[in-house]
Amino acid sequence: MALVWLHHFNRMTSHLSPLSLLATLFLLTALIQGGSAQCPWEDEPETELQSTCICSYNTANELSIQCNDLTNYPLFKATLNKYVSKVPLDLLYINNSAIRSINENTFNGVLIKNLQLSHCRINSITPNAFRHLDFTLKHLNLQENELEQIPAEAFRHLKNLTLIDLSKNKIGKIPDDAFSTLNNLVTLKLSDNNLTLYKNSFRGLELSLKNLNLKNTKLKSVPECIKGLKSLTFLDLAQNLLTQLPGNNMGIFKNLNSLTALNLERNILQELNENAFLGVEDTLSSLSLLNNLLTEFPTKAISTLRELRVSEFFLFYFFLQVLFFHANLIDSCTVKFVCTSRLNLTSLSL
């Protein structure tokens, strides 16, 4: 049996991203640690599902199903309808399969809490595709597909959704109100798309969204649409084309009252205005600026962050805990900033 599951594991992880691989490892751990590892259709005559899908049960006896290289989705769907139509699935994870289109019949009759469809070449999602999952679906992962636009109508009724991952698609524009009805959305991942964002792209998420990933989305400036995200705690703007952070009195981060972590690594920032972090002086505790084009240490900008004690000269308390600057062009740092026994950093990388 161990050899059988090892064979499954090798086949099903060959195309996975690191995050997907981690999810798979968790699932495999569940298979090993307890609960039945049998799929509900285990006693059926030999079918494709026997070799492409594995199952596990969590401590609440909820079923998780993971399939790789699934070529006959209609057969899989019919099997689900036969065996699990009345019981919510904790996880349905399909990887490297040719589903291409999601319509109102794709999940009809099946209740799912966490849905991940990766490497499935999905390019079309109809407005009613998830209507049968209105009240059960919490996590929706559609990374590494071929979507060219946000399926806003399909998302509109998913009131309990807390996570959406649309990373590594072909999405261009995020229209106004694309997520406006998703009042419980906590995490939104849009990385690795060539994005155009509008003023109200994230309207409706002001009080719920905590984690926003815009990594490698070809942004040339910090988008205006983040301004109202009062609950945002983590913002990833790494690997973009940012040349500066607006330093006017309005401040691009001014209303981000909860922001604690900001990733700006691998941009093309050459300098930071002293007002660059206006609005997050009392909250920001993690900042990464590695691999930019900074030629001098941004003392004035950093000294506004009251989470970091800089020196006796300043009248503020500063507590910035994590600070990355290596792989820039900095050739000197002010004595006031670095040569002080009162520096309260737990991590400093130059």
mmCIF file of C-alpha atoms in Angstrom:
data_model
loop_
_atom_site.group_PDB
_atom_site.id
_atom_site.type_symbol
_atom_site.label_atom_id
_atom_site.label_comp_id
_atom_site.label_asym_id
_atom_site.label_seq_id
_atom_site.Cartn_x
_atom_site.Cartn_y
_atom_site.Cartn_z
ATOM 1 C CA MET A 1 0.000 0.000 0.000
ATOM 2 C CA ALA A 2 2.843 2.406 0.838
ATOM 3 C CA LEU A 3 4.302 1.943 -2.625
ATOM 4 C CA VAL A 4 0.914 2.640 -4.185
ATOM 5 C CA TRP A 5 0.543 5.948 -2.336
ATOM 6 C CA LEU A 6 4.152 6.879 -3.122
ATOM 7 C CA HIS A 7 3.372 6.335 -6.793
ATOM 8 C CA HIS A 8 0.300 8.585 -6.448
ATOM 9 C CA PHE A 9 2.367 11.239 -4.688
ATOM 10 C CA ASN A 10 5.091 11.301 -7.335
ATOM 11 C CA ARG A 11 2.577 11.613 -10.168
ATOM 12 C CA MET A 12 0.482 14.252 -8.464
ATOM 13 C CA THR A 13 3.283 16.571 -7.378
ATOM 14 C CA SER A 14 5.369 16.716 -10.524
ATOM 15 C CA HIS A 15 3.640 19.891 -11.810
ATOM 16 C CA LEU A 16 2.771 21.580 -8.505
ATOM 17 C CA SER A 17 3.860 25.023 -7.353
ATOM 18 C CA PRO A 18 5.463 25.260 -3.880
ATOM 19 C CA LEU A 19 2.167 26.316 -2.250
ATOM 20 C CA SER A 20 0.241 23.569 -3.981
ATOM 21 C CA LEU A 21 2.934 21.094 -3.016
ATOM 22 C CA LEU A 22 2.559 22.169 0.596
ATOM 23 C CA ALA A 23 -1.189 21.570 0.407
ATOM 24 C CA THR A 24 -0.504 18.150 -1.049
ATOM 25 C CA LEU A 25 1.905 17.329 1.768
ATOM 26 C CA PHE A 26 -0.755 18.258 4.309
ATOM 27 C CA LEU A 27 -3.215 16.011 2.533
ATOM 28 C CA LEU A 28 -0.709 13.160 2.413
ATOM 29 C CA THR A 29 -0.055 13.638 6.126
ATOM 30 C CA ALA A 30 -3.771 13.316 6.760
ATOM 31 C CA LEU A 31 -3.800 10.115 4.755
ATOM 32 C CA ILE A 32 -0.990 8.686 6.848
ATOM 33 C CA GLN A 33 -2.107 9.870 10.281
ATOM 34 C CA GLY A 34 -5.590 8.576 10.421
ATOM 35 C CA GLY A 35 -9.085 8.430 9.114
ATOM 36 C CA SER A 36 -9.967 6.288 6.191
ATOM 37 C CA ALA A 37 -7.966 6.877 3.029
ATOM 38 C CA GLN A 38 -10.488 5.078 0.871
ATOM 39 C CA CYS A 39 -12.460 6.994 -1.701
ATOM 40 C CA PRO A 40 -16.221 6.352 -1.611
ATOM 41 C CA TRP A 41 -16.026 4.633 -4.990
ATOM 42 C CA GLU A 42 -13.215 2.303 -3.896
ATOM 43 C CA ASP A 43 -15.279 -0.861 -4.405
ATOM 44 C CA GLU A 44 -16.386 0.085 -7.888
ATOM 45 C CA PRO A 45 -14.884 -1.754 -10.877
ATOM 46 C CA GLU A 46 -11.489 -0.408 -11.907
ATOM 47 C CA THR A 47 -11.837 3.044 -13.463
ATOM 48 C CA GLU A 48 -9.639 6.021 -14.207
ATOM 49 C CA LEU A 49 -10.487 7.440 -10.791
ATOM 50 C CA GLN A 50 -8.680 4.613 -9.030
ATOM 51 C CA SER A 51 -5.341 5.808 -10.373
ATOM 52 C CA THR A 52 -5.854 9.581 -10.573
ATOM 53 C CA CYS A 53 -7.576 10.457 -7.282
ATOM 54 C CA ILE A 54 -6.780 10.036 -3.611
ATOM 55 C CA CYS A 55 -9.035 10.775 -0.647
ATOM 56 C CA SER A 56 -8.737 11.531 3.045
ATOM 57 C CA TYR A 57 -10.943 12.434 5.985
ATOM 58 C CA ASN A 58 -10.255 15.145 8.533
ATOM 59 C CA THR A 59 -10.973 14.938 12.252
ATOM 60 C CA ALA A 60 -14.563 16.007 11.611
ATOM 61 C CA ASN A 61 -14.895 13.086 9.169
ATOM 62 C CA GLU A 62 -15.182 15.457 6.206
ATOM 63 C CA LEU A 63 -13.974 14.122 2.885
ATOM 64 C CA SER A 64 -11.146 15.652 0.823
ATOM 65 C CA ILE A 65 -10.524 14.554 -2.756
ATOM 66 C CA GLN A 66 -7.421 15.304 -4.797
ATOM 67 C CA CYS A 67 -7.088 14.352 -8.460
ATOM 68 C CA ASN A 68 -4.259 14.789 -10.940
ATOM 69 C CA ASP A 69 -4.271 14.284 -14.718
ATOM 70 C CA LEU A 70 -8.029 13.805 -14.700
ATOM 71 C CA THR A 71 -9.102 13.305 -18.318
ATOM 72 C CA ASN A 72 -12.733 12.269 -17.879
ATOM 73 C CA TYR A 73 -14.427 14.942 -15.786
ATOM 74 C CA PRO A 74 -17.992 13.844 -16.699
ATOM 75 C CA LEU A 75 -17.216 10.408 -15.215
ATOM 76 C CA PHE A 76 -15.755 12.035 -12.122
ATOM 77 C CA LYS A 77 -18.782 14.310 -11.739
ATOM 78 C CA ALA A 78 -21.212 11.406 -12.120
ATOM 79 C CA THR A 79 -19.276 9.497 -9.470
ATOM 80 C CA LEU A 80 -19.411 12.469 -7.097
ATOM 81 C CA ASN A 81 -23.154 12.818 -7.612
ATOM 82 C CA LYS A 82 -23.597 9.131 -6.872
ATOM 83 C CA TYR A 83 -21.538 8.955 -3.686
ATOM 84 C CA VAL A 84 -21.185 12.396 -2.082
ATOM 85 C CA SER A 85 -24.063 14.552 -3.324
ATOM 86 C CA LYS A 86 -25.513 15.049 0.164
ATOM 87 C CA VAL A 87 -22.288 15.535 2.106
ATOM 88 C CA PRO A 88 -20.153 18.718 1.931
ATOM 89 C CA LEU A 89 -16.605 18.105 0.724
ATOM 90 C CA ASP A 90 -13.941 19.756 2.836
ATOM 91 C CA LEU A 91 -11.659 19.994 -0.209
ATOM 92 C CA LEU A 92 -11.889 19.267 -3.914
ATOM 93 C CA TYR A 93 -8.505 19.733 -5.568
ATOM 94 C CA ILE A 94 -8.080 19.024 -9.274
ATOM 95 C CA ASN A 95 -4.687 19.611 -10.850
ATOM 96 C CA ASN A 96 -3.404 19.387 -14.397
ATOM 97 C CA SER A 97 -6.700 18.493 -16.017
ATOM 98 C CA ALA A 98 -8.498 19.814 -19.084
ATOM 99 C CA ILE A 99 -11.689 21.270 -17.628
ATOM 100 C CA ARG A 100 -11.420 24.516 -19.654
ATOM 101 C CA SER A 101 -14.920 25.817 -18.878
ATOM 102 C CA ILE A 102 -16.912 26.033 -15.638
ATOM 103 C CA ASN A 103 -20.681 26.300 -16.006
ATOM 104 C CA GLU A 104 -23.748 25.796 -13.830
ATOM 105 C CA ASN A 105 -23.563 22.025 -14.271
ATOM 106 C CA THR A 106 -19.885 21.594 -13.391
ATOM 107 C CA PHE A 107 -20.538 21.341 -9.646
ATOM 108 C CA ASN A 108 -24.305 20.907 -9.616
ATOM 109 C CA GLY A 109 -25.354 18.578 -6.819
ATOM 110 C CA VAL A 110 -22.015 18.712 -4.983
ATOM 111 C CA LEU A 111 -21.366 20.794 -1.863
ATOM 112 C CA ILE A 112 -17.779 22.051 -1.502
ATOM 113 C CA LYS A 113 -16.049 24.145 1.169
ATOM 114 C CA ASN A 114 -12.629 24.516 -0.439
ATOM 115 C CA LEU A 115 -12.200 24.312 -4.212
ATOM 116 C CA GLN A 116 -8.871 24.357 -6.038
ATOM 117 C CA LEU A 117 -8.602 23.956 -9.806
ATOM 118 C CA SER A 118 -5.000 24.467 -10.928
ATOM 119 C CA HIS A 119 -3.362 23.866 -14.310
ATOM 120 C CA CYS A 120 -6.775 23.063 -15.767
ATOM 121 C CA ARG A 121 -6.590 25.473 -18.734
ATOM 122 C CA ILE A 122 -9.803 27.148 -17.594
ATOM 123 C CA ASN A 123 -10.640 30.124 -19.824
ATOM 124 C CA SER A 124 -14.364 30.526 -19.264
ATOM 125 C CA ILE A 125 -16.588 30.759 -16.179
ATOM 126 C CA THR A 126 -20.295 31.384 -16.702
ATOM 127 C CA PRO A 127 -22.284 33.713 -14.386
ATOM 128 C CA ASN A 128 -24.074 30.830 -12.645
ATOM 129 C CA ALA A 129 -21.064 28.537 -12.367
ATOM 130 C CA PHE A 130 -20.955 28.596 -8.551
ATOM 131 C CA ARG A 131 -24.632 29.173 -7.730
ATOM 132 C CA HIS A 132 -24.888 25.741 -6.113
ATOM 133 C CA LEU A 133 -22.014 26.660 -3.786
ATOM 134 C CA ASP A 134 -23.403 29.990 -2.562
ATOM 135 C CA PHE A 135 -23.425 29.097 1.128
ATOM 136 C CA THR A 136 -20.717 26.448 1.398
ATOM 137 C CA LEU A 137 -17.704 27.714 -0.573
ATOM 138 C CA LYS A 138 -15.064 29.459 1.569
ATOM 139 C CA HIS A 139 -11.837 29.136 -0.435
ATOM 140 C CA LEU A 140 -11.611 29.337 -4.233
ATOM 141 C CA ASN A 141 -8.238 28.739 -5.873
ATOM 142 C CA LEU A 142 -8.049 29.111 -9.659
ATOM 143 C CA GLN A 143 -4.327 29.736 -10.002
ATOM 144 C CA GLU A 144 -2.376 28.816 -13.120
ATOM 145 C CA ASN A 145 -5.233 28.796 -15.601
ATOM 146 C CA GLU A 146 -6.036 30.865 -18.703
ATOM 147 C CA LEU A 147 -8.632 33.344 -17.444
ATOM 148 C CA GLU A 148 -8.454 36.711 -19.199
ATOM 149 C CA GLN A 149 -10.952 38.550 -17.014
ATOM 150 C CA ILE A 150 -12.399 38.475 -13.515
ATOM 151 C CA PRO A 151 -15.574 36.332 -13.482
ATOM 152 C CA ALA A 152 -17.304 38.946 -11.320
ATOM 153 C CA GLU A 153 -20.846 37.699 -11.942
ATOM 154 C CA ALA A 154 -19.865 34.180 -10.943
ATOM 155 C CA PHE A 155 -18.400 35.487 -7.670
ATOM 156 C CA ARG A 156 -21.295 37.765 -6.834
ATOM 157 C CA HIS A 157 -23.326 35.320 -4.729
ATOM 158 C CA LEU A 158 -20.457 33.688 -2.834
ATOM 159 C CA LYS A 159 -21.187 35.488 0.434
ATOM 160 C CA ASN A 160 -19.061 33.192 2.616
ATOM 161 C CA LEU A 161 -15.946 33.304 0.462
ATOM 162 C CA THR A 162 -12.848 34.269 2.471
ATOM 163 C CA LEU A 163 -10.095 33.502 -0.069
ATOM 164 C CA ILE A 164 -9.721 33.927 -3.834
ATOM 165 C CA ASP A 165 -6.532 32.996 -5.668
ATOM 166 C CA LEU A 166 -6.346 34.048 -9.325
ATOM 167 C CA SER A 167 -2.562 34.049 -9.563
ATOM 168 C CA LYS A 168 -0.809 33.117 -12.795
ATOM 169 C CA ASN A 169 -3.686 33.627 -15.193
ATOM 170 C CA LYS A 170 -3.926 36.024 -18.146
ATOM 171 C CA ILE A 171 -6.077 38.630 -16.439
ATOM 172 C CA GLY A 172 -5.674 42.195 -17.708
ATOM 173 C CA LYS A 173 -8.232 44.498 -16.090
ATOM 174 C CA ILE A 174 -9.823 44.492 -12.642
ATOM 175 C CA PRO A 175 -13.022 46.506 -13.232
ATOM 176 C CA ASP A 176 -14.760 48.646 -10.640
ATOM 177 C CA ASP A 177 -16.773 46.593 -8.125
ATOM 178 C CA ALA A 178 -15.279 43.285 -9.278
ATOM 179 C CA PHE A 179 -15.493 41.938 -5.713
ATOM 180 C CA SER A 180 -17.996 44.373 -4.202
ATOM 181 C CA THR A 181 -20.434 41.778 -2.828
ATOM 182 C CA LEU A 182 -17.775 39.615 -1.153
ATOM 183 C CA ASN A 183 -18.032 41.187 2.270
ATOM 184 C CA ASN A 184 -16.206 38.338 4.021
ATOM 185 C CA LEU A 185 -13.209 38.159 1.683
ATOM 186 C CA VAL A 186 -9.990 38.138 3.727
ATOM 187 C CA THR A 187 -7.329 37.095 1.200
ATOM 188 C CA LEU A 188 -7.058 38.081 -2.470
ATOM 189 C CA LYS A 189 -4.174 36.813 -4.614
ATOM 190 C CA LEU A 190 -3.730 38.338 -8.067
ATOM 191 C CA SER A 191 -0.002 37.862 -8.577
ATOM 192 C CA ASP A 192 1.599 37.106 -11.934
ATOM 193 C CA ASN A 193 -1.035 38.813 -14.072
ATOM 194 C CA ASN A 194 -0.534 41.901 -16.244
ATOM 195 C CA LEU A 195 -2.999 44.094 -14.371
ATOM 196 C CA THR A 196 -4.744 47.386 -14.937
ATOM 197 C CA LEU A 197 -6.450 48.563 -11.750
ATOM 198 C CA TYR A 198 -9.122 51.234 -11.430
ATOM 199 C CA LYS A 199 -10.123 53.543 -8.597
ATOM 200 C CA ASN A 200 -12.885 51.233 -7.346
ATOM 201 C CA SER A 201 -11.460 47.838 -8.283
ATOM 202 C CA PHE A 202 -11.513 46.787 -4.617
ATOM 203 C CA ARG A 203 -14.656 48.613 -3.524
ATOM 204 C CA GLY A 204 -16.644 46.548 -1.047
ATOM 205 C CA LEU A 205 -13.556 45.000 0.548
ATOM 206 C CA GLU A 206 -12.716 47.958 2.804
ATOM 207 C CA LEU A 207 -13.619 46.238 6.080
ATOM 208 C CA SER A 208 -12.782 42.609 5.335
ATOM 209 C CA LEU A 209 -9.647 42.321 3.192
ATOM 210 C CA LYS A 210 -6.495 41.637 5.211
ATOM 211 C CA ASN A 211 -4.091 40.108 2.674
ATOM 212 C CA LEU A 212 -3.571 41.455 -0.850
ATOM 213 C CA ASN A 213 -0.998 39.970 -3.224
ATOM 214 C CA LEU A 214 -0.181 42.089 -6.288
ATOM 215 C CA LYS A 215 3.259 40.617 -6.852
ATOM 216 C CA ASN A 216 4.583 40.705 -10.424
ATOM 217 C CA THR A 217 1.535 42.409 -11.918
ATOM 218 C CA LYS A 218 3.494 44.976 -13.990
ATOM 219 C CA LEU A 219 2.323 47.908 -11.873
ATOM 220 C CA LYS A 220 4.160 51.185 -12.523
ATOM 221 C CA SER A 221 2.700 52.960 -9.499
ATOM 222 C CA VAL A 222 1.021 52.054 -6.240
ATOM 223 C CA PRO A 223 -2.649 51.681 -7.220
ATOM 224 C CA GLU A 224 -5.138 54.238 -5.917
ATOM 225 C CA CYS A 225 -7.694 51.496 -5.259
ATOM 226 C CA ILE A 226 -5.872 50.301 -2.133
ATOM 227 C CA LYS A 227 -6.527 53.556 -0.283
ATOM 228 C CA GLY A 228 -9.788 52.529 1.347
ATOM 229 C CA LEU A 229 -8.668 49.102 2.566
ATOM 230 C CA LYS A 230 -8.796 49.909 6.270
ATOM 231 C CA SER A 231 -8.404 46.299 7.429
ATOM 232 C CA LEU A 232 -5.444 45.450 5.182
ATOM 233 C CA THR A 233 -2.535 44.032 7.182
ATOM 234 C CA PHE A 234 -0.311 42.576 4.434
ATOM 235 C CA LEU A 235 0.375 44.151 1.035
ATOM 236 C CA ASP A 236 2.694 42.502 -1.490
ATOM 237 C CA LEU A 237 3.867 44.804 -4.300
ATOM 238 C CA ALA A 238 7.079 42.920 -5.056
ATOM 239 C CA GLN A 239 8.494 42.418 -8.552
ATOM 240 C CA ASN A 240 6.697 45.355 -10.129
ATOM 241 C CA LEU A 241 7.901 48.477 -11.959
ATOM 242 C CA LEU A 242 7.568 51.005 -9.142
ATOM 243 C CA THR A 243 10.033 53.878 -9.471
ATOM 244 C CA GLN A 244 8.794 55.956 -6.546
ATOM 245 C CA LEU A 245 6.315 56.144 -3.694
ATOM 246 C CA PRO A 246 4.232 59.338 -3.822
ATOM 247 C CA GLY A 247 5.494 61.680 -1.137
ATOM 248 C CA ASN A 248 2.736 64.288 -1.057
ATOM 249 C CA ASN A 249 0.698 65.004 2.042
ATOM 250 C CA MET A 250 -2.146 62.753 0.893
ATOM 251 C CA GLY A 251 0.074 59.654 1.126
ATOM 252 C CA ILE A 252 -0.708 56.517 -0.867
ATOM 253 C CA PHE A 253 -0.805 54.466 2.357
ATOM 254 C CA LYS A 254 -2.589 57.115 4.429
ATOM 255 C CA ASN A 255 -5.838 55.232 5.137
ATOM 256 C CA LEU A 256 -4.296 51.790 5.590
ATOM 257 C CA ASN A 257 -4.792 51.949 9.334
ATOM 258 C CA SER A 258 -4.017 48.268 9.942
ATOM 259 C CA LEU A 259 -1.040 47.708 7.627
ATOM 260 C CA THR A 260 1.741 45.823 9.407
ATOM 261 C CA ALA A 261 3.670 44.214 6.516
ATOM 262 C CA LEU A 262 4.717 45.755 3.195
ATOM 263 C CA ASN A 263 6.755 43.989 0.514
ATOM 264 C CA LEU A 264 8.400 46.309 -2.046
ATOM 265 C CA GLU A 265 11.289 44.092 -3.078
ATOM 266 C CA ARG A 266 12.491 43.752 -6.679
ATOM 267 C CA ASN A 267 11.085 47.054 -7.919
ATOM 268 C CA ILE A 268 13.137 49.921 -9.380
ATOM 269 C CA LEU A 269 12.854 52.406 -6.511
ATOM 270 C CA GLN A 270 15.740 54.884 -6.573
ATOM 271 C CA GLU A 271 14.816 56.996 -3.566
ATOM 272 C CA LEU A 272 12.163 57.282 -0.883
ATOM 273 C CA ASN A 273 10.568 60.614 -0.028
ATOM 274 C CA GLU A 274 10.386 61.403 3.680
ATOM 275 C CA ASN A 275 6.568 61.142 3.486
ATOM 276 C CA ALA A 276 6.604 57.837 1.611
ATOM 277 C CA PHE A 277 5.093 55.939 4.542
ATOM 278 C CA LEU A 278 2.663 58.610 5.667
ATOM 279 C CA GLY A 279 -0.289 56.921 7.355
ATOM 280 C CA VAL A 280 1.408 53.724 8.512
ATOM 281 C CA GLU A 281 3.940 55.252 10.915
ATOM 282 C CA ASP A 282 2.326 53.591 13.937
ATOM 283 C CA THR A 283 1.519 50.190 12.460
ATOM 284 C CA LEU A 284 4.178 49.005 10.003
ATOM 285 C CA SER A 285 6.382 46.329 11.576
ATOM 286 C CA SER A 286 7.730 44.458 8.540
ATOM 287 C CA LEU A 287 9.235 46.125 5.471
ATOM 288 C CA SER A 288 11.218 44.615 2.594
ATOM 289 C CA LEU A 289 13.086 46.811 0.096
ATOM 290 C CA LEU A 290 15.671 44.354 -1.180
ATOM 291 C CA ASN A 291 16.753 44.370 -4.822
ATOM 292 C CA ASN A 292 15.804 47.952 -5.661
ATOM 293 C CA LEU A 293 18.007 50.766 -7.007
ATOM 294 C CA LEU A 294 18.356 52.800 -3.819
ATOM 295 C CA THR A 295 21.638 54.714 -3.853
ATOM 296 C CA GLU A 296 21.467 56.030 -0.308
ATOM 297 C CA PHE A 297 19.878 54.882 2.886
ATOM 298 C CA PRO A 298 16.347 56.406 3.165
ATOM 299 C CA THR A 299 16.882 57.709 6.675
ATOM 300 C CA LYS A 300 14.116 60.318 6.618
ATOM 301 C CA ALA A 301 11.495 57.932 5.277
ATOM 302 C CA ILE A 302 12.372 55.179 7.743
ATOM 303 C CA SER A 303 12.636 57.549 10.693
ATOM 304 C CA THR A 304 8.934 58.362 10.404
ATOM 305 C CA LEU A 305 8.075 54.788 11.302
ATOM 306 C CA ARG A 306 7.474 55.024 15.025
ATOM 307 C CA GLU A 307 7.898 51.300 15.446
ATOM 308 C CA LEU A 308 11.695 51.753 15.269
ATOM 309 C CA ARG A 309 13.902 53.557 17.805
ATOM 310 C CA VAL A 310 16.622 55.218 15.716
ATOM 311 C CA SER A 311 18.780 57.252 18.112
ATOM 312 C CA GLU A 312 18.730 59.556 21.077
ATOM 313 C CA PHE A 313 18.435 62.464 18.659
ATOM 314 C CA PHE A 314 14.855 61.563 17.738
ATOM 315 C CA LEU A 315 11.952 62.209 20.065
ATOM 316 C CA PHE A 316 9.929 59.236 18.843
ATOM 317 C CA TYR A 317 9.811 55.568 19.729
ATOM 318 C CA PHE A 318 10.527 53.281 16.817
ATOM 319 C CA PHE A 319 9.837 49.532 16.788
ATOM 320 C CA LEU A 320 10.241 48.374 13.187
ATOM 321 C CA GLN A 321 11.130 44.709 13.629
ATOM 322 C CA VAL A 322 12.164 43.455 10.186
ATOM 323 C CA LEU A 323 14.040 45.591 7.649
ATOM 324 C CA PHE A 324 15.548 44.373 4.372
ATOM 325 C CA PHE A 325 17.741 46.560 2.132
ATOM 326 C CA HIS A 326 20.315 44.210 0.593
ATOM 327 C CA ALA A 327 20.964 44.057 -3.176
ATOM 328 C CA ASN A 328 20.473 47.819 -3.564
ATOM 329 C CA LEU A 329 23.162 50.313 -4.604
ATOM 330 C CA ILE A 330 23.587 51.846 -1.144
ATOM 331 C CA ASP A 331 27.215 52.798 -0.465
ATOM 332 C CA SER A 332 26.766 54.506 2.890
ATOM 333 C CA CYS A 333 24.402 54.789 5.832
ATOM 334 C CA THR A 334 24.211 57.665 8.259
ATOM 335 C CA VAL A 335 25.878 57.157 11.592
ATOM 336 C CA LYS A 336 22.717 58.309 13.312
ATOM 337 C CA PHE A 337 20.765 55.438 11.807
ATOM 338 C CA VAL A 338 23.082 52.467 12.178
ATOM 339 C CA CYS A 339 25.706 53.269 14.794
ATOM 340 C CA THR A 340 23.442 53.439 17.804
ATOM 341 C CA SER A 341 23.019 51.200 20.795
ATOM 342 C CA ARG A 342 19.326 52.076 20.917
ATOM 343 C CA LEU A 343 18.482 50.388 17.589
ATOM 344 C CA ASN A 344 15.550 48.053 18.216
ATOM 345 C CA LEU A 345 15.651 45.958 15.036
ATOM 346 C CA THR A 346 15.390 42.195 15.348
ATOM 347 C CA SER A 347 16.485 41.762 11.709
ATOM 348 C CA LEU A 348 18.502 44.123 9.490
ATOM 349 C CA SER A 349 19.652 43.101 6.018
ATOM 350 C CA LEU A 350 21.836 45.407 3.905
#
